[in-house]
PDB file of C-alpha atoms in Angstrom:
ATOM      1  CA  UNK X   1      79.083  76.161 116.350  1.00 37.00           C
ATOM      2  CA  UNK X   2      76.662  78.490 117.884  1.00 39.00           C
ATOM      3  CA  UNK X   3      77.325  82.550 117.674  1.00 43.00           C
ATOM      4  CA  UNK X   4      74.901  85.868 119.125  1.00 44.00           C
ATOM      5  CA  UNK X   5      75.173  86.717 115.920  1.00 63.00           C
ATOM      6  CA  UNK X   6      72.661  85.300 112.844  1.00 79.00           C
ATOM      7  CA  UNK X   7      75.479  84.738 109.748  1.00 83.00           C
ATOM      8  CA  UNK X   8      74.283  87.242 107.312  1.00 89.00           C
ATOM      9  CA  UNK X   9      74.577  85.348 104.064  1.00 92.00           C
ATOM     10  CA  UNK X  10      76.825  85.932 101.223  1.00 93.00           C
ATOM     11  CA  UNK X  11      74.314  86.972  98.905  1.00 94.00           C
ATOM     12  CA  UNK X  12      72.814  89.510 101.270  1.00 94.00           C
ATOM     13  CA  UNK X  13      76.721  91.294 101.792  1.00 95.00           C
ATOM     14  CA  UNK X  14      76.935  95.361 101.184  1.00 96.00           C
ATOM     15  CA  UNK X  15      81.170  97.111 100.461  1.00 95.00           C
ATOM     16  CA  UNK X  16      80.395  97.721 103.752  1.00 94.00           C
ATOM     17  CA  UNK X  17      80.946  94.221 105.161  1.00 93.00           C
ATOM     18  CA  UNK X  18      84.483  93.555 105.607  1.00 89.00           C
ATOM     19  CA  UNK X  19      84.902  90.079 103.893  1.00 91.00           C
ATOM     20  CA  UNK X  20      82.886  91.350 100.662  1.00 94.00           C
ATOM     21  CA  UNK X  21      85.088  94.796 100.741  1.00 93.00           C
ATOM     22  CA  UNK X  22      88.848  93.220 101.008  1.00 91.00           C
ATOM     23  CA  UNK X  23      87.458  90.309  98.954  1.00 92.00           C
ATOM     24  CA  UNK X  24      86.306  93.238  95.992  1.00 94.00           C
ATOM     25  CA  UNK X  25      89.533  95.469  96.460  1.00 92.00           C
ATOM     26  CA  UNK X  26      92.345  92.026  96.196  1.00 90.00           C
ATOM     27  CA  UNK X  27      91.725  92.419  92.375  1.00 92.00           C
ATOM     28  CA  UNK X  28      93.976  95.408  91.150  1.00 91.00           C
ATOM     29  CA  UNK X  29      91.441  96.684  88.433  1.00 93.00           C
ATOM     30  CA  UNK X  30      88.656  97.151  90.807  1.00 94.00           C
ATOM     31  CA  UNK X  31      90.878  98.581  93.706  1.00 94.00           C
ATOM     32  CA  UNK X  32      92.166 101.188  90.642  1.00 94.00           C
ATOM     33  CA  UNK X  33      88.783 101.717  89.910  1.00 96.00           C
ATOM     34  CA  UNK X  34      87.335 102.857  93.313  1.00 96.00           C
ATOM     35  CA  UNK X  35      90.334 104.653  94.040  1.00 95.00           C
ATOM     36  CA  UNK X  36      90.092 106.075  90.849  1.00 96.00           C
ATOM     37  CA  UNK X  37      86.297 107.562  91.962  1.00 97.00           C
ATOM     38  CA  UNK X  38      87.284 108.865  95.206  1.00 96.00           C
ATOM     39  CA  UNK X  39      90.102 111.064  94.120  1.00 96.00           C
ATOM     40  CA  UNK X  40      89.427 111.811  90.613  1.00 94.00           C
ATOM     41  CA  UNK X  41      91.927 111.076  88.966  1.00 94.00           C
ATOM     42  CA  UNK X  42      93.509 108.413  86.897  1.00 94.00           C
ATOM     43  CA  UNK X  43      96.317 105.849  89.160  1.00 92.00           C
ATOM     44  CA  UNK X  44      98.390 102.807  87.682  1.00 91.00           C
ATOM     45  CA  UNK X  45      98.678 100.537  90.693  1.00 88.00           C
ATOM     46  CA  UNK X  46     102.593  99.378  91.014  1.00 80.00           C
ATOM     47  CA  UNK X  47     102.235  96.399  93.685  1.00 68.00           C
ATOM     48  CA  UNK X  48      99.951  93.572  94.540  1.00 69.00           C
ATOM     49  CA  UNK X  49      97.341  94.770  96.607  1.00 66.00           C
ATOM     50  CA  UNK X  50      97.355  93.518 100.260  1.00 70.00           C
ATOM     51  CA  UNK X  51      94.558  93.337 102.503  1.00 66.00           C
ATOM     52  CA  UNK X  52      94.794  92.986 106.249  1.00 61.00           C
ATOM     53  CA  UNK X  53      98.346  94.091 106.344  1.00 63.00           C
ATOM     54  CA  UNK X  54      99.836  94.101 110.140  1.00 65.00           C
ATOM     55  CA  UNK X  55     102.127  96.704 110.432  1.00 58.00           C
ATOM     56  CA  UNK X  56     103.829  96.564 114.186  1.00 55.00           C
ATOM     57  CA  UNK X  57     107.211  98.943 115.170  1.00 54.00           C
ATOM     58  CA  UNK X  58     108.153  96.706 118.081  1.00 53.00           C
ATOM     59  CA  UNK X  59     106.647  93.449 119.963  1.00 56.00           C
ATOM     60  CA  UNK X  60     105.838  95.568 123.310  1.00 50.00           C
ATOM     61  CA  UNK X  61     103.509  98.254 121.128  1.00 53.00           C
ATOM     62  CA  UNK X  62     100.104  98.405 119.625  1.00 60.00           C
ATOM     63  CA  UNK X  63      99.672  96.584 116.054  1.00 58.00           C
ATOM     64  CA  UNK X  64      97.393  97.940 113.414  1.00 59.00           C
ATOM     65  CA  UNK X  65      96.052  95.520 110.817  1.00 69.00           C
ATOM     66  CA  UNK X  66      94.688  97.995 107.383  1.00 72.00           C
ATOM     67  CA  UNK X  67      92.058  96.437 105.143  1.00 74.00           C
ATOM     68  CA  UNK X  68      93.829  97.460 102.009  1.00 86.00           C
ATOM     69  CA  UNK X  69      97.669  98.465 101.365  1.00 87.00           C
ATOM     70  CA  UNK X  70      98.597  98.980  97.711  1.00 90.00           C
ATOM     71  CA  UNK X  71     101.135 101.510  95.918  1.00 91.00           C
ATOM     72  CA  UNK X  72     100.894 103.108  92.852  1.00 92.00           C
ATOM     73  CA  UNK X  73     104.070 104.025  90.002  1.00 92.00           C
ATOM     74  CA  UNK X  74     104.627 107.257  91.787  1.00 92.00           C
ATOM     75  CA  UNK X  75     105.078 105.471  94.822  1.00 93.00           C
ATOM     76  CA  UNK X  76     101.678 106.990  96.317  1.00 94.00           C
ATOM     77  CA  UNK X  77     100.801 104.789  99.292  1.00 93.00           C
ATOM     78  CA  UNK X  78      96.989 103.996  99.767  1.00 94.00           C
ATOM     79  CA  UNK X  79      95.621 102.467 102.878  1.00 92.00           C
ATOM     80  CA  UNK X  80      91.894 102.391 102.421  1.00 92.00           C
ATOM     81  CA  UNK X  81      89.731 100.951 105.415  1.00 92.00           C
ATOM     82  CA  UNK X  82      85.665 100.220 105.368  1.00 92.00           C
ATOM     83  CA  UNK X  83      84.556 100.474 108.784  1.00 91.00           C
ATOM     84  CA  UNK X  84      80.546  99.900 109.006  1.00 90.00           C
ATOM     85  CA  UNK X  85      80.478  99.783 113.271  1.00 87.00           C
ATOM     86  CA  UNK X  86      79.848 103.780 114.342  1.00 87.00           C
ATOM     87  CA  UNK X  87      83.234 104.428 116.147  1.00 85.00           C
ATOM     88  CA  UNK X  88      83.883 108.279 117.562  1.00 86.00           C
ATOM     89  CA  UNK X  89      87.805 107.527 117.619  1.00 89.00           C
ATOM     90  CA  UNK X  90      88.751 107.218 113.509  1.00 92.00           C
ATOM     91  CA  UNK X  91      89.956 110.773 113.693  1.00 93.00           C
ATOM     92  CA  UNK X  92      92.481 109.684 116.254  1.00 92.00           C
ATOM     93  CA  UNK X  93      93.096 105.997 114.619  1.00 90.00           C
ATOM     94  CA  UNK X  94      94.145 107.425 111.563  1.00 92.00           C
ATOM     95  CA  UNK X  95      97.040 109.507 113.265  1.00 92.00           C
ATOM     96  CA  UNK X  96      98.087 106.232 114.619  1.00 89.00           C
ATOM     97  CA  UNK X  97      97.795 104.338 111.555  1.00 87.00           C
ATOM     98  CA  UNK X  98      99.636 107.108 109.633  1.00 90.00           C
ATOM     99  CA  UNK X  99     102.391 107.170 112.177  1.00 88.00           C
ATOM    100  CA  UNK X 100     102.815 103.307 111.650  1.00 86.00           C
ATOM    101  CA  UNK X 101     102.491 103.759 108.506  1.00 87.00           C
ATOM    102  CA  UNK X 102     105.401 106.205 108.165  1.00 87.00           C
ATOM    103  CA  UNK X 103     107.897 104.416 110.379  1.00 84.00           C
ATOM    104  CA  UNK X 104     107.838 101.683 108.262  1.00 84.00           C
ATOM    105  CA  UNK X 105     108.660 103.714 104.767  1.00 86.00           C
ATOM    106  CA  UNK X 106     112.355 104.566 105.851  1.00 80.00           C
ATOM    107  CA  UNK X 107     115.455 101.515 105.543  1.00 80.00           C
ATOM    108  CA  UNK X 108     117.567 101.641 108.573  1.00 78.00           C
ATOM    109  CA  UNK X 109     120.236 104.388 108.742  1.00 73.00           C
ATOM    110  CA  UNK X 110     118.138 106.541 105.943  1.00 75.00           C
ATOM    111  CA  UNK X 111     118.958 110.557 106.442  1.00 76.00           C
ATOM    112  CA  UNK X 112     116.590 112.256 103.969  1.00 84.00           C
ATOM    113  CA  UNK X 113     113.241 112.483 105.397  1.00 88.00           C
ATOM    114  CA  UNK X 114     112.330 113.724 101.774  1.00 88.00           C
ATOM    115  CA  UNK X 115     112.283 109.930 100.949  1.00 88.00           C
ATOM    116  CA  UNK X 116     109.167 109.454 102.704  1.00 91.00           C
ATOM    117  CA  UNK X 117     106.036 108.382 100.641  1.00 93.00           C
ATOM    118  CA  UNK X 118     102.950 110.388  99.977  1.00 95.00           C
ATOM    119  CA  UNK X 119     100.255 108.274 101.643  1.00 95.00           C
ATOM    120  CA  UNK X 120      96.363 108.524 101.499  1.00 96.00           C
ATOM    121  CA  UNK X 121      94.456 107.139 104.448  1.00 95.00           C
ATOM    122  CA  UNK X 122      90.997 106.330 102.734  1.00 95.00           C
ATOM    123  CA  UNK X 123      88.028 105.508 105.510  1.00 95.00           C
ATOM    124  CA  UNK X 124      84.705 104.775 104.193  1.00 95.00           C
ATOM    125  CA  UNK X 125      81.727 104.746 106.596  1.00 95.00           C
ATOM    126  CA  UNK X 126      77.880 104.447 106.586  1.00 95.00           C
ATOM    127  CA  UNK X 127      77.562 107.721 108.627  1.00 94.00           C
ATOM    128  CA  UNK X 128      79.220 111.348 108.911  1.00 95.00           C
ATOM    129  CA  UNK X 129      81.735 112.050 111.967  1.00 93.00           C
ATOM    130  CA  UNK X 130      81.567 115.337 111.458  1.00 95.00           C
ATOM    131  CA  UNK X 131      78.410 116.315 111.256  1.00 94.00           C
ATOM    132  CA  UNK X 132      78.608 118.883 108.473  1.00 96.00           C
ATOM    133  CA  UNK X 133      76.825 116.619 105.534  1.00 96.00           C
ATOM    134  CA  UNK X 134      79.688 115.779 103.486  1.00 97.00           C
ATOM    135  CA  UNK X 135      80.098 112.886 101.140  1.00 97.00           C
ATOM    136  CA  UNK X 136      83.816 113.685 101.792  1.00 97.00           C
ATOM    137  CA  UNK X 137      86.283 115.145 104.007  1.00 97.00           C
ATOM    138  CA  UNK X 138      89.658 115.971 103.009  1.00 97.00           C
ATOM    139  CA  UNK X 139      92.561 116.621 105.494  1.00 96.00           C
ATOM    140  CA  UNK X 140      95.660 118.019 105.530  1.00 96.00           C
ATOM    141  CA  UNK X 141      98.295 119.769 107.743  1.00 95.00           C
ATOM    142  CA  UNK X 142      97.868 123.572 107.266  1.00 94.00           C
ATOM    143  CA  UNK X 143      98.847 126.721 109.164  1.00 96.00           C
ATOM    144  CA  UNK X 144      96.660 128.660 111.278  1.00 95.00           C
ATOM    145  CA  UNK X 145      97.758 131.950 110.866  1.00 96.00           C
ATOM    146  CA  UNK X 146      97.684 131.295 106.784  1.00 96.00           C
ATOM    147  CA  UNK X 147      94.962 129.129 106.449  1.00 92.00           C
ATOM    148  CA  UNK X 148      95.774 129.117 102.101  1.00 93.00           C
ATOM    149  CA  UNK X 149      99.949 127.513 103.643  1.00 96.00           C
ATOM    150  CA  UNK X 150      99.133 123.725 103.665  1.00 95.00           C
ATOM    151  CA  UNK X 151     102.048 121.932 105.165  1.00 94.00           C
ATOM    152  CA  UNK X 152     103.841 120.032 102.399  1.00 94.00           C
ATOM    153  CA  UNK X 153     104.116 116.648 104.147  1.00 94.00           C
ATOM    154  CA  UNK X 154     102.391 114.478 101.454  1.00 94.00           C
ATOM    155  CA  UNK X 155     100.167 113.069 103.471  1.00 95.00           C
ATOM    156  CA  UNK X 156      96.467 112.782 103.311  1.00 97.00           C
ATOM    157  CA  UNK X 157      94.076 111.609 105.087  1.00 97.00           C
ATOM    158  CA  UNK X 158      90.273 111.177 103.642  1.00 97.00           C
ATOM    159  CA  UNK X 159      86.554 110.276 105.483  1.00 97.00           C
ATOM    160  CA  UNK X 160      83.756 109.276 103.328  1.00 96.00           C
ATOM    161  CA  UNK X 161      80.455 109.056 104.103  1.00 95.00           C
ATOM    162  CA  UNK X 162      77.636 107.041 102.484  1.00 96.00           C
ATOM    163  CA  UNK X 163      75.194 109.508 103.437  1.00 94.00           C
ATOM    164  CA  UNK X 164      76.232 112.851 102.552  1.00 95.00           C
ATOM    165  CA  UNK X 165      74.474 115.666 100.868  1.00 95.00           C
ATOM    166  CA  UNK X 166      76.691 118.202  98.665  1.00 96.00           C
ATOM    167  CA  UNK X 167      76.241 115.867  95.997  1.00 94.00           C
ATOM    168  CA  UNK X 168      76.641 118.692  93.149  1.00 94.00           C
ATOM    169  CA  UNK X 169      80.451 119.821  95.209  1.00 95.00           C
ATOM    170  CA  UNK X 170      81.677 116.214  94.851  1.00 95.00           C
ATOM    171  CA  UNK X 171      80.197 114.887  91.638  1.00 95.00           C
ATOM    172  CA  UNK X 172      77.885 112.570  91.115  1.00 96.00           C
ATOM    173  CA  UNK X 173      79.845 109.689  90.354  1.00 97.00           C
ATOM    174  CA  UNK X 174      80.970 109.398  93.835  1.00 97.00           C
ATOM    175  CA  UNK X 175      78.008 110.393  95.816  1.00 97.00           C
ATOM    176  CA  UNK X 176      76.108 107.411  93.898  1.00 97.00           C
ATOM    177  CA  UNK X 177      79.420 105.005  94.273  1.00 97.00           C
ATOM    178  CA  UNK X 178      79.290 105.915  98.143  1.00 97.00           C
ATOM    179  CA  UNK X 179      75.442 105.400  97.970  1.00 96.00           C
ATOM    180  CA  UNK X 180      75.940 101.840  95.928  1.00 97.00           C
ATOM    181  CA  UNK X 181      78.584 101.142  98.767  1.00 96.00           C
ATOM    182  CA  UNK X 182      76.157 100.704 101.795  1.00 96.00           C
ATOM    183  CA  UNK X 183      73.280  99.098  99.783  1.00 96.00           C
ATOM    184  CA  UNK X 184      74.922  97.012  96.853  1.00 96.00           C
ATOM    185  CA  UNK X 185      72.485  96.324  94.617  1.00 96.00           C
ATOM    186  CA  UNK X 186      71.213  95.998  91.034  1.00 96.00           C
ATOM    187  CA  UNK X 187      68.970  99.370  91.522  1.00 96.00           C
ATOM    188  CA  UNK X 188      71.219 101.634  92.874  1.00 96.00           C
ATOM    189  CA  UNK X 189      73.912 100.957  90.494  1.00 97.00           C
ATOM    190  CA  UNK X 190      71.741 101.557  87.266  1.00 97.00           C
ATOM    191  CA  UNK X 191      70.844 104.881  88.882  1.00 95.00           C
ATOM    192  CA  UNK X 192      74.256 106.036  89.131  1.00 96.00           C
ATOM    193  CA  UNK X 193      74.827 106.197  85.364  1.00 95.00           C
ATOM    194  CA  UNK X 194      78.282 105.172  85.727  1.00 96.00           C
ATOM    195  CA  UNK X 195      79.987 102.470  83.730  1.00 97.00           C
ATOM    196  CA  UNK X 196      82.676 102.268  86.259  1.00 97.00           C
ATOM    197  CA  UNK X 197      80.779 101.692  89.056  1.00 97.00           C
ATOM    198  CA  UNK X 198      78.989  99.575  86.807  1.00 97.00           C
ATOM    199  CA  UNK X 199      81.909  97.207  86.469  1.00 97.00           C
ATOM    200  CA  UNK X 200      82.412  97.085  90.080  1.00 97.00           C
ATOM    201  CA  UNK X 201      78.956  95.731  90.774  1.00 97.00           C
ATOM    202  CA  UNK X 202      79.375  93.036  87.888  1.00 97.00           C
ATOM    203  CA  UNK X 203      82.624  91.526  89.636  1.00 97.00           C
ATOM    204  CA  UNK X 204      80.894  91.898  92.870  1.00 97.00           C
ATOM    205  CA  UNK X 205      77.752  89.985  91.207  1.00 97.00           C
ATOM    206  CA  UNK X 206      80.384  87.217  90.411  1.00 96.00           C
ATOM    207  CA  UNK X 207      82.009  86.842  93.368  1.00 96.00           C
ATOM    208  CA  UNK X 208      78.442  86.347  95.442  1.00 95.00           C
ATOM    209  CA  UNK X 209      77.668  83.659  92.513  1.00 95.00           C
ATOM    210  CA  UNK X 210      80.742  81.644  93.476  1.00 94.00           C
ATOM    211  CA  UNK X 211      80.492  78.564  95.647  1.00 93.00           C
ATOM    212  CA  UNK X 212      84.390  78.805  96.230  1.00 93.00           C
ATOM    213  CA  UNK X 213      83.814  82.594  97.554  1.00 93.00           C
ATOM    214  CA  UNK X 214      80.923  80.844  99.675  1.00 92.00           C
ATOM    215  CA  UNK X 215      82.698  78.319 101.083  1.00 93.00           C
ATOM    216  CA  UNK X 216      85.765  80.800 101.804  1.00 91.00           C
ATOM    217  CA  UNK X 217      83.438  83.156 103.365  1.00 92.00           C
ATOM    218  CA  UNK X 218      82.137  80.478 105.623  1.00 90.00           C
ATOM    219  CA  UNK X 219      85.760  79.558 106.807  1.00 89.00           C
ATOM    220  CA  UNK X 220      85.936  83.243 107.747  1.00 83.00           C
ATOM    221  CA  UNK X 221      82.994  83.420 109.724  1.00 84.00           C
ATOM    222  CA  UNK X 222      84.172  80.296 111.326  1.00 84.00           C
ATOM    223  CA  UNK X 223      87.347  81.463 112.127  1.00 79.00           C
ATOM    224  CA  UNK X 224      86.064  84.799 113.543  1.00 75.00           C
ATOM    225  CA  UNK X 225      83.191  82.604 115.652  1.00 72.00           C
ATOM    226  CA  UNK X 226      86.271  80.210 117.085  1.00 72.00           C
ATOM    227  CA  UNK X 227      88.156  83.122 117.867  1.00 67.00           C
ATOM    228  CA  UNK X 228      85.421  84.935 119.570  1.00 63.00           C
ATOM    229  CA  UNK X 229      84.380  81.848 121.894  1.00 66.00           C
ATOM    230  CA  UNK X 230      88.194  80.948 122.628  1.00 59.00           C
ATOM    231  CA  UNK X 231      88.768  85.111 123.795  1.00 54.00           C
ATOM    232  CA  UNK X 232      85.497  84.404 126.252  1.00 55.00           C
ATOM    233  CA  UNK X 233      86.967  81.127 127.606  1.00 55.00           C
ATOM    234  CA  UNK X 234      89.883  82.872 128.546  1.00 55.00           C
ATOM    235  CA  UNK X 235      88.150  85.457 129.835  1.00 52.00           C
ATOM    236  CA  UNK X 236      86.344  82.886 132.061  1.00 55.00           C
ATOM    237  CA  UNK X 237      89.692  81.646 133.588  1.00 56.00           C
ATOM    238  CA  UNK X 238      91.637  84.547 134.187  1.00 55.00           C
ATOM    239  CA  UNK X 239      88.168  85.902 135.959  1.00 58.00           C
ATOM    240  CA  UNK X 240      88.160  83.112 137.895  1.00 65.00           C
ATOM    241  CA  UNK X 241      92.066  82.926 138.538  1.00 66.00           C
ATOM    242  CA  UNK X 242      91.871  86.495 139.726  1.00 70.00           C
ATOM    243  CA  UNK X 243      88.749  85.874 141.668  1.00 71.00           C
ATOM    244  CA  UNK X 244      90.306  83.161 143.591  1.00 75.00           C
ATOM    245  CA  UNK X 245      93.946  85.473 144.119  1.00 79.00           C
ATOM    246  CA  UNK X 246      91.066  88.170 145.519  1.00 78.00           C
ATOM    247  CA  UNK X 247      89.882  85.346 147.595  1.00 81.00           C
ATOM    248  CA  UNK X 248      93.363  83.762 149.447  1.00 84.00           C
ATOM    249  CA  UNK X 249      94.369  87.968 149.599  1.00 82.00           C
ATOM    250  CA  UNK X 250      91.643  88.456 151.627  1.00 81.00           C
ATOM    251  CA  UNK X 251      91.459  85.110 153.792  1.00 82.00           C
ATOM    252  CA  UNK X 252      95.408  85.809 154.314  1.00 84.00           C
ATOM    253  CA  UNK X 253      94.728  89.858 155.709  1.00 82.00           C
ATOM    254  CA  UNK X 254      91.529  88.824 158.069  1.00 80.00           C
ATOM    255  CA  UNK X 255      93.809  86.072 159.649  1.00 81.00           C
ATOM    256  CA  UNK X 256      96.626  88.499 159.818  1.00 79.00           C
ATOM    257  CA  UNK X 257      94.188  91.084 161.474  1.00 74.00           C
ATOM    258  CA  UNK X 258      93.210  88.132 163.956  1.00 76.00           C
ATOM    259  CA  UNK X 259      96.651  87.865 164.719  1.00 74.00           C
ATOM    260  CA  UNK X 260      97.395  84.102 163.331  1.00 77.00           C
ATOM    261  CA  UNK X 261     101.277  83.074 163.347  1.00 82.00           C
ATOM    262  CA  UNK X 262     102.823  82.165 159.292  1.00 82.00           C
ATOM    263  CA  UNK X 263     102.385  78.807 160.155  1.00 83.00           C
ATOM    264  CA  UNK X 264      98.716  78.755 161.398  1.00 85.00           C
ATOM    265  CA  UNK X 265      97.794  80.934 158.129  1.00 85.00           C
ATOM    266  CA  UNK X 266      99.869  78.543 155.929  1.00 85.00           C
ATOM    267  CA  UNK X 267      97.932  75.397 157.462  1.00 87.00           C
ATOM    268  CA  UNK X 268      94.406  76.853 157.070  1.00 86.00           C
ATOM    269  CA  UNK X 269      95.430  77.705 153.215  1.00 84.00           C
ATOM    270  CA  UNK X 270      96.673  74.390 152.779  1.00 87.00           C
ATOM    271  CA  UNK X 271      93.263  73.314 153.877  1.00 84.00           C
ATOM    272  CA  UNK X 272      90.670  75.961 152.336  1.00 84.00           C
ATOM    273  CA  UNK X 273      92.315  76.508 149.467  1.00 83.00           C
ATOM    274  CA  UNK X 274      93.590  73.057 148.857  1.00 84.00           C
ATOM    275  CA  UNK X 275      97.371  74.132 148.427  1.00 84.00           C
ATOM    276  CA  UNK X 276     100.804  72.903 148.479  1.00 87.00           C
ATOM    277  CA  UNK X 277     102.685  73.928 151.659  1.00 86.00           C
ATOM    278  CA  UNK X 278     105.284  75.576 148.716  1.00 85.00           C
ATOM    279  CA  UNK X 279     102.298  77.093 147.121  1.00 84.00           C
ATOM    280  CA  UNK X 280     100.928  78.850 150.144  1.00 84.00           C
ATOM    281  CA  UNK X 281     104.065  79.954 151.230  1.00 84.00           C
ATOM    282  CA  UNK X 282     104.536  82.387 147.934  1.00 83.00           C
ATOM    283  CA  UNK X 283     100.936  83.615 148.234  1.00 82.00           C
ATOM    284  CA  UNK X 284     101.772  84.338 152.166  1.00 82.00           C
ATOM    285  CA  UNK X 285     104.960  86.163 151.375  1.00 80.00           C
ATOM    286  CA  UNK X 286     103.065  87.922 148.300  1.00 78.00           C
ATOM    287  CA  UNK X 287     100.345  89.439 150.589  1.00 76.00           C
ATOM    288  CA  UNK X 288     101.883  89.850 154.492  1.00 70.00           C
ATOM    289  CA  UNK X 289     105.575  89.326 153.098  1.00 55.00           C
ATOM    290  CA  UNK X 290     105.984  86.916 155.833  1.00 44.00           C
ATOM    291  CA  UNK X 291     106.864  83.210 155.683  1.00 40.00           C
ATOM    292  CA  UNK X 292     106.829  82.540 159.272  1.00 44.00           C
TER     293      UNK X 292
END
């Protein structure tokens, strides 16, 4: 199985990667603990964390599938989401994700909107959106004309970046977790002083020692390869499907134009296109809308 794309290996994996980062956040204590850095504050996780969640409202509408779902005793949702390719449209794709993400918080017939969840939206990325040199940006609904009125909605929506620059406004705890995030290493985690992040990099250091995480990993990149080469093959026939409808369309009009009766267009598409008589009838009637 062949792929653009060299494997990088499992050793050589940063948070950043997607398989190392939903891999690291299944186990509880180490989700706690990250989450735990980026907001400061202690949290007792209350479900089993799930990573690549699908949350859909109907068949007919757009999926979303969140790298890590978990909920905490106060019934906080978190939805954190590592996302290492540069992409302009996260502001946007976390209002969709949070409006998923609401719609599925309320039973069937419920009346008190009050019952919805506060939810965090947690995006992690190797470069700054905004511009403005943050390690972190914090939103929330507030009003215009009193900028100090946030709207109390509970829901939050966070964008870090690995390479920010205000370390003294957001600690340094989480500027060097962010920092350990894109390169993952032994270095950069002894010169963040921190015993927590400390502990995540000695779980991480097991699971890149693991020949069952190896062999899982491989599967994955596998998987994503096959999926990848099956998407172009169908690519390949429904170009050449449509190429070919583009084809009869045209060979149809230009004997049309040359004023051919049905039945003189239906033979030569019989011929040229090696058709049924049935089967060039329907693409007659779909292009003149004459059978004759």
């Amino acid at each position: 199985m062949t792929d653009s794309k060299k494997m990088i290996p499992l050793s050589e994996l940063t948070l950043l990667d997607r398989f190392l980062f939903d891999t690291v956040m299944e186990n509880e204590d180490i989700h706690k603990t990250i989450l735990q850095i980026i907001l400061g504050r202690d949290i007792a996780l209350l479900t089993k964390n799930q990573t690549e969640k699908e949350l859909r409202t109907s068949p007919l509408l757009r999926s979303i599938r969140m790298d890590v779902y978990a909920m905490d005793e106060e019934k906080i949702i978190y939805n954190s989401e590592m996302q290492k390719q540069l992409k302009y449209d996260l502001p946007k794709r976390s209002r969709f994700y949070q409006s998923l993400m609401d719609a599925s918080l309320l039973e069937p017939g419920s009346i008190h909107f009050n019952l919805l969840n506060d939810t965090y939206i947690i995006v992690i990325t190797p470069y700054d959106i905004f511009g403005l040199g943050k390690y972190k940006y914090t939103f929330r609904a507030r009003c215009d004309e009193a900028l100090d009125c946030i709207l109390p909605d509970g829901a939050v929506r966070m964008f870090l970046n690995t390479r920010g620059n205000n370390r003294e406004e957001v600690g340094a705890e989480l500027a060097g977790f962010l920092e350990y995030a894109e390169k993952t290493d032994e270095e950069t985690m002894l010169k963040t002083g921190s015993d927590a992040v400390r502990k995540i990099h000695e779980h991480i250091s097991k699971i890149k020692a693991s020949e069952e995480m190896g062999v899982r990993y491989m599967q994955a990149w596998e998987e994503k390869v096959q999926e990848r080469e099956e998407g172009r093959s169908e690519g390949r026939v429904e170009g050449r499907a449509e190429g070919r409808n583009e084809g009869i369309e045209a060979f149809i009009l230009d004997n049309l134009e040359e004023n051919k009766t049905g039945e003189q267009i239906l033979q030569k598409l019989m011929k040229r296109f090696s058709l049924s008589r049935e089967e060039a009838g329907v693409y007659l009637q779909k292009y003149s809308g004459s059978t004759e």
